[in-house]
GROMACS .gro file of C-alpha atoms in nm:
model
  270
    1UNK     CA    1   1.132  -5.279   3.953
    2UNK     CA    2   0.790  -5.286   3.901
    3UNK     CA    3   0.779  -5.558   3.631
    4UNK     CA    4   0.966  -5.751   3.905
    5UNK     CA    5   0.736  -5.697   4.197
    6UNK     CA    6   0.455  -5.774   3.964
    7UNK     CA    7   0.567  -6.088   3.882
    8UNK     CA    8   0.657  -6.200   4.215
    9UNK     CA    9   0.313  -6.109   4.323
   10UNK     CA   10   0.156  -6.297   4.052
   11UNK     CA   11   0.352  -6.613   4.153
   12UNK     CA   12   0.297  -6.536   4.495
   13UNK     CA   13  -0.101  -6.533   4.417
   14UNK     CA   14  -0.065  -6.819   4.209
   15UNK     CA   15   0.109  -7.035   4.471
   16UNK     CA   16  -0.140  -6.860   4.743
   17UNK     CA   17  -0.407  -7.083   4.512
   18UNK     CA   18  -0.205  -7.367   4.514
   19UNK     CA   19  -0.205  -7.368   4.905
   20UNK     CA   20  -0.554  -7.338   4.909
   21UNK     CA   21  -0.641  -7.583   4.698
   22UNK     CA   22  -0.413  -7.864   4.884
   23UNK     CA   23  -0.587  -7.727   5.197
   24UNK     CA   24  -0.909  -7.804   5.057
   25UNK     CA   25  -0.849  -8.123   4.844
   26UNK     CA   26  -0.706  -8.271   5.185
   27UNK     CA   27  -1.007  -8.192   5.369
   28UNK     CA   28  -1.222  -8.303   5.122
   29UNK     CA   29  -1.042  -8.656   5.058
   30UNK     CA   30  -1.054  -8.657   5.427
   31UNK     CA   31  -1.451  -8.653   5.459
   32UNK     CA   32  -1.497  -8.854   5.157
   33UNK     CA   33  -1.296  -9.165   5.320
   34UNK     CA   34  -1.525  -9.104   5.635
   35UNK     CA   35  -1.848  -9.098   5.406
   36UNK     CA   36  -1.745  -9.387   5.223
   37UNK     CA   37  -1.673  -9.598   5.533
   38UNK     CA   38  -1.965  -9.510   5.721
   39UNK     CA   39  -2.135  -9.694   5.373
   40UNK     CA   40  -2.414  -9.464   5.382
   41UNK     CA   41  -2.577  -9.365   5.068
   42UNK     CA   42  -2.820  -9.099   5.113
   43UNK     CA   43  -2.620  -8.816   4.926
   44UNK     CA   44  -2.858  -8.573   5.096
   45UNK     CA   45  -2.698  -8.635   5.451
   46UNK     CA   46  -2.416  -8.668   5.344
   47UNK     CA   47  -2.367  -8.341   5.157
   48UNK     CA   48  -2.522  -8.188   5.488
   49UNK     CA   49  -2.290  -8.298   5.729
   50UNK     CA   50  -1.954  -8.183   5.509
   51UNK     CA   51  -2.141  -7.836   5.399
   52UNK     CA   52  -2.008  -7.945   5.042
   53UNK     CA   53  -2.174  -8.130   4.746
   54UNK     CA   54  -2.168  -8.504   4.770
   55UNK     CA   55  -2.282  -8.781   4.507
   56UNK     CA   56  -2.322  -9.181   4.521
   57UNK     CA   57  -2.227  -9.283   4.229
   58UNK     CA   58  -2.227  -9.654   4.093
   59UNK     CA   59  -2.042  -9.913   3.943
   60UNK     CA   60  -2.178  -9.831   3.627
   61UNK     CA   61  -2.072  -9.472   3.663
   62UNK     CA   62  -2.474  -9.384   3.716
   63UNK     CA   63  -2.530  -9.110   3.972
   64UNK     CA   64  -2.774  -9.282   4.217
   65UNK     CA   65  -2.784  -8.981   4.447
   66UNK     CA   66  -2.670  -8.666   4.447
   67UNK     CA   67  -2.724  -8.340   4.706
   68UNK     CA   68  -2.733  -8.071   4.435
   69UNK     CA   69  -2.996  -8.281   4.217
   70UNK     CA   70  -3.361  -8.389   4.242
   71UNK     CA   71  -3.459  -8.723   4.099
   72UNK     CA   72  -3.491  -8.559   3.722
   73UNK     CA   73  -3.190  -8.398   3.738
   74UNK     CA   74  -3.029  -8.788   3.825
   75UNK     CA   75  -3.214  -8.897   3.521
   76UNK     CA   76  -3.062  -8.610   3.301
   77UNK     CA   77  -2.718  -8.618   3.436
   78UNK     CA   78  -2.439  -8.793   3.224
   79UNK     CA   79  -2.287  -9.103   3.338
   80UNK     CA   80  -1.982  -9.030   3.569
   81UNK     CA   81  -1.759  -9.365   3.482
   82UNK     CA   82  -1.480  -9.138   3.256
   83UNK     CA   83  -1.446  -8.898   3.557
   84UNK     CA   84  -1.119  -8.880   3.634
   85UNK     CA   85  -1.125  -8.915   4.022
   86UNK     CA   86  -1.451  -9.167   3.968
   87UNK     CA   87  -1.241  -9.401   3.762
   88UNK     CA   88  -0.963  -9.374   4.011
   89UNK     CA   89  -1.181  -9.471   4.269
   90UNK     CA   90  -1.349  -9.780   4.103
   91UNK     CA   91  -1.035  -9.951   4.111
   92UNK     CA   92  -0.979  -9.864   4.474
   93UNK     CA   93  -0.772  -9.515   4.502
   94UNK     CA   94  -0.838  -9.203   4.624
   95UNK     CA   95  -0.825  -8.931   4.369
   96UNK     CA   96  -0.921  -8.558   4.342
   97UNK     CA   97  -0.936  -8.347   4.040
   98UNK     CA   98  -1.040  -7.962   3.971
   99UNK     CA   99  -1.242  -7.874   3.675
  100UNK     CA  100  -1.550  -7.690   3.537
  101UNK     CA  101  -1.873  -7.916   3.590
  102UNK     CA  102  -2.099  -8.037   3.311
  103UNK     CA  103  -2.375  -7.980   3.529
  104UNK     CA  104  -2.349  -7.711   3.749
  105UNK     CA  105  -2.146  -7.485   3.531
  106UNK     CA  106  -1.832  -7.353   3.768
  107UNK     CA  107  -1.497  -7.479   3.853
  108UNK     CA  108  -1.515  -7.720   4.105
  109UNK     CA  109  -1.275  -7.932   4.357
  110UNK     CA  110  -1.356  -8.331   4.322
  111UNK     CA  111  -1.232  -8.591   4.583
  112UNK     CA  112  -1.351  -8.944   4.537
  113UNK     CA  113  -1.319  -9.246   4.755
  114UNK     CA  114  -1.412  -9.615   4.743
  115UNK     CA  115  -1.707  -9.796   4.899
  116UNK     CA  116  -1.592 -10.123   4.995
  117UNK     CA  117  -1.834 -10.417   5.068
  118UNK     CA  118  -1.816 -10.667   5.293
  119UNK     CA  119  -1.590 -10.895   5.128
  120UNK     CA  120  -1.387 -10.601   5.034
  121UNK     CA  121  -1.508 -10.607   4.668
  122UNK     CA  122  -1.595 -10.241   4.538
  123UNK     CA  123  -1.968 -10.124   4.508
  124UNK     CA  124  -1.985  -9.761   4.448
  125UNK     CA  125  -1.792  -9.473   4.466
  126UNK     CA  126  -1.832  -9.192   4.757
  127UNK     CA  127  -1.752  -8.826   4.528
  128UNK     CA  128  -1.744  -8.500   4.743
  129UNK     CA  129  -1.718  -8.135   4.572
  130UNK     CA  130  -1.695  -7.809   4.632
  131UNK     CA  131  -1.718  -7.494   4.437
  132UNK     CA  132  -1.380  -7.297   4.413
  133UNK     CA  133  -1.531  -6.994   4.449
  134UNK     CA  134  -1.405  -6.842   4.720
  135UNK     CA  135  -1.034  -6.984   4.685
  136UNK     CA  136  -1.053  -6.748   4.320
  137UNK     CA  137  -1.219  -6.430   4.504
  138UNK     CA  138  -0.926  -6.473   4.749
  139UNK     CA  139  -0.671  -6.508   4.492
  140UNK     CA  140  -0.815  -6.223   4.323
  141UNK     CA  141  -0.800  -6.019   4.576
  142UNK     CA  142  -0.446  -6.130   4.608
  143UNK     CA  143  -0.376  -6.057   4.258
  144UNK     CA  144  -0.553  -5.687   4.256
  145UNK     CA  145  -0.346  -5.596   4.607
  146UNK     CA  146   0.010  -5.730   4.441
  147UNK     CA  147  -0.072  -5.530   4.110
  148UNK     CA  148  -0.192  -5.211   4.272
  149UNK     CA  149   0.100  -5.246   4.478
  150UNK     CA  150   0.325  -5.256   4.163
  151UNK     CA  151   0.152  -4.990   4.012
  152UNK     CA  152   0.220  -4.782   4.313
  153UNK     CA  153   0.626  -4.923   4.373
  154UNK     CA  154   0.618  -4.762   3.938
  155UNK     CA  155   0.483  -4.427   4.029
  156UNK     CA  156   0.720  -4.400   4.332
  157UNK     CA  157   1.040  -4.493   4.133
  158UNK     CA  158   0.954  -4.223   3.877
  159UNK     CA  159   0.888  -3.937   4.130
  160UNK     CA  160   1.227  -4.030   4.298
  161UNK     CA  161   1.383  -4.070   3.983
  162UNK     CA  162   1.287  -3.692   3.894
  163UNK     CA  163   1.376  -3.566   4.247
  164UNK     CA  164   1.721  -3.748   4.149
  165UNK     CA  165   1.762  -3.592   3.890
  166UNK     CA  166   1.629  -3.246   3.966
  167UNK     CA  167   1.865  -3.269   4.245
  168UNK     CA  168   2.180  -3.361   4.031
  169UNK     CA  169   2.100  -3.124   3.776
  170UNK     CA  170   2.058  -2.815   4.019
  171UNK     CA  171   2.442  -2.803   4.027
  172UNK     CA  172   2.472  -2.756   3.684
  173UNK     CA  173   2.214  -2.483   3.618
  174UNK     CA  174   2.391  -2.277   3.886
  175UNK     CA  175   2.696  -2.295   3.725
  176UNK     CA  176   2.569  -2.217   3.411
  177UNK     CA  177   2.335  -1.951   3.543
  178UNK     CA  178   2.699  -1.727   3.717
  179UNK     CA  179   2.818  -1.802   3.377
  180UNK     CA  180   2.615  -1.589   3.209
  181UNK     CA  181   2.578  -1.325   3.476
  182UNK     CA  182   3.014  -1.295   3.421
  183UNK     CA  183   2.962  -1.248   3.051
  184UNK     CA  184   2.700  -1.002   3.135
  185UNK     CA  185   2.947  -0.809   3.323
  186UNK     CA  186   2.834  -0.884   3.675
  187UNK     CA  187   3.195  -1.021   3.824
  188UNK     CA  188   3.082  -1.058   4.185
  189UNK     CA  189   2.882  -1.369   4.066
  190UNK     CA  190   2.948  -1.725   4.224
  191UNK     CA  191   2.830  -2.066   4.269
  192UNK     CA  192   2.688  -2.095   4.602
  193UNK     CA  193   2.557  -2.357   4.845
  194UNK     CA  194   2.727  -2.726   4.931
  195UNK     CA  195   2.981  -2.834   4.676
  196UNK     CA  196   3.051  -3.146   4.767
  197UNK     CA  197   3.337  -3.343   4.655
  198UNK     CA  198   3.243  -3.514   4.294
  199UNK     CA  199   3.331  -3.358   3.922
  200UNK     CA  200   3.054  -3.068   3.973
  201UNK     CA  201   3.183  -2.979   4.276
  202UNK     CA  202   3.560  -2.927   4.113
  203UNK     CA  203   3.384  -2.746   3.805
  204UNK     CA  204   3.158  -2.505   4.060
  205UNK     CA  205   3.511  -2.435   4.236
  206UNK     CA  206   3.700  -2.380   3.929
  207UNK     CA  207   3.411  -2.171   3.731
  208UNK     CA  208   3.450  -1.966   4.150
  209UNK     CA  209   3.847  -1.918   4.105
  210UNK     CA  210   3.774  -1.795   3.739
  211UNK     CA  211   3.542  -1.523   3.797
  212UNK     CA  212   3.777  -1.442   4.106
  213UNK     CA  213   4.026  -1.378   3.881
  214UNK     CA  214   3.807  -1.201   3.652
  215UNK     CA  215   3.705  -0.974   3.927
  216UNK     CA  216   4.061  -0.894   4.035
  217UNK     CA  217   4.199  -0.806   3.684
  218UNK     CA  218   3.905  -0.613   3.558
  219UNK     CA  219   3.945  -0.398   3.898
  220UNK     CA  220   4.293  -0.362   3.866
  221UNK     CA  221   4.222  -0.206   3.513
  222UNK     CA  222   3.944  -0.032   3.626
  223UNK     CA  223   4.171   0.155   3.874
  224UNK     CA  224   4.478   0.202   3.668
  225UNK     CA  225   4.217   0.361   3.417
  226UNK     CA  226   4.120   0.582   3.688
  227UNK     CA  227   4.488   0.684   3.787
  228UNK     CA  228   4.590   0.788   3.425
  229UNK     CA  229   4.283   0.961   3.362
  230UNK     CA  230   4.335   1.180   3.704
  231UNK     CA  231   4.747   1.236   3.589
  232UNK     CA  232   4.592   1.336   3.226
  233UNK     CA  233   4.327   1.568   3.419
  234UNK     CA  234   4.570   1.755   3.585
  235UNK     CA  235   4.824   1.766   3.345
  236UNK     CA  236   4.864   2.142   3.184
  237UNK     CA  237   5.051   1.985   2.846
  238UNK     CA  238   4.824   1.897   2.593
  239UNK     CA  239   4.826   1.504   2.513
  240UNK     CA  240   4.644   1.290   2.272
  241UNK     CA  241   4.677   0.916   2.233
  242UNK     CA  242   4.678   0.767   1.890
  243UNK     CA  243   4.631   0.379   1.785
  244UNK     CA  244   4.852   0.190   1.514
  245UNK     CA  245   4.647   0.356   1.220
  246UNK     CA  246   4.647   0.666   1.312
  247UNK     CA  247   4.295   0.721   1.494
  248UNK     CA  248   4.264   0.954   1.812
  249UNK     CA  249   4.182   0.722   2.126
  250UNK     CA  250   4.205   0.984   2.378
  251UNK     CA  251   4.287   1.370   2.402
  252UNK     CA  252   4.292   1.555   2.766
  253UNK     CA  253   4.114   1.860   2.854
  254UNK     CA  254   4.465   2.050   2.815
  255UNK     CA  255   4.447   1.979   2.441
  256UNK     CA  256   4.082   2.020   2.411
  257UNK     CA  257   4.089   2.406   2.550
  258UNK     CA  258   4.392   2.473   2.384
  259UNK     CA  259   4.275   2.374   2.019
  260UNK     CA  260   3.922   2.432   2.118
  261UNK     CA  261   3.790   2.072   2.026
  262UNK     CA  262   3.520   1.823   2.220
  263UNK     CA  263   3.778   1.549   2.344
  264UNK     CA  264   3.502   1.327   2.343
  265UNK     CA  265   3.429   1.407   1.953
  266UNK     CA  266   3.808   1.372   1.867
  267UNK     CA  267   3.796   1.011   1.996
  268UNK     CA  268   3.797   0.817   1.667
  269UNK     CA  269   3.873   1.054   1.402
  270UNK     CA  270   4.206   0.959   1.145
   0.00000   0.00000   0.00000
């Protein structure tokens, strides 16, 4: 369940980055078709007035302006002709791309557009970008919520799996528990509490009628011992009891005064 929630959330952060990115690649191609009508070419102003990096960049692929860079970093800076959303644009199409940049260092979100002349011929290329930043904090945040989340769904599953299973198994050591107390000798035990109507509950009912029955007979003994030992009390002929090989089980006091023996000493002798 976890593994499953996990990896829903990390396709749900994954296409939350997706969304973003659109978002912000539709803007940006948006303001960079603006830029590059309005034919301007101070990068400076430009970058100003979309909050965003923005370059001029030439048919050459030079960088004749740029809003992150003074005029030695334009000197330094490689030529931007193999770029794919530059090349895109010098044959006049819109294009966007997302990569790490050679000279800034982070991941960043390109749109380029055309700068058409007057005639309608191609002289530059208009190339707005922004650092993605922000779109990975908020993904990351994303991510760290849908894990943590997981995590948590894991930990819950295993607590309810052990109240399950506490809770199935609590039957069971009843039942065995009044099992032990019969052999013991203590026949008034039974299972108690809800029984339900599954296989436990027939066992706990059945293991109930058992001990029942237990109860009954051993009282029925215990009384019938009582009865013959009260006749064999009161009886004034003498009377012992003898087992298949010839051992005394029982003599009455009659017998005992008259030969002058301890009944229970007899018990057991050949």
């Amino acid at each position: 369940l976890a593994a499953a929630i996990g990896a829903m959330g990390w396709a749900f952060a994954e296409e939350l980055r997706r969304e973003l990115v659109g978002d912000l690649t539709r803007s940006l191609l948006t303001q960079a078709r603006i830029g590059a009508r309005a034919a301007g070419t101070d990068a400076g102003a430009l970058g100003g007035e979309c909050a965003c990096r923005a370059s001029v960049i030439g048919l050459d692929g030079t960088l004749l302006g740029d809003s992150s860079l003074d005029a030695a970093g334009l000197e330094r800076a490689e030529n931007h002709r193999a770029r794919p959303e530059v090349a895109a644009a010098l044959v006049g199409r819109e294009a966007s791309a997302v990569r790490r940049s050679a000279t800034l260092g982070d991941e960043q979100l390109y749109a380029a557009a055309p700068i058409f002349g007057p005639g309608g011929g191609i002289r530059g290329v208009i190339r707005l970008s922004l650092p993605l930043t922000e779109v990975s904090l908020r993904v990351g945040r994303a991510r760290s919520f849908v894990i943590w989340t997981a995590l948590a769904t894991f930990a819950a599953s295993l607590v309810l799996a052990w109240l399950l299973a506490r809770a199935a198994g609590r039957p069971l050591e009843e039942m065995a528990s009044v099992a032990r107390r019969l052999a013991s000798g203590e026949y008034g035990a039974r299972v108690r509490g809800p029984l339900g109507g599954d296989e436990r509950a027939l066992l706990g009912q059945t293991l109930n009628a058992l001990a029942e029955r237990i109860e009954g007979t051993v009282g029925e003994l215990s009384r019938d011992k009582s009865r013959l030992a009260a006749v064999l009390d009161q009886m004034a002929e003498g009377v012992v009891a003898v087992d298949m090989e010839g051992r005394v089980m029982l003599v009455n006091p009659a017998l005992s005064r008259l030969l002058g023996i301890d009944a229970a000493a007899a018990c057991g002798r050949g």
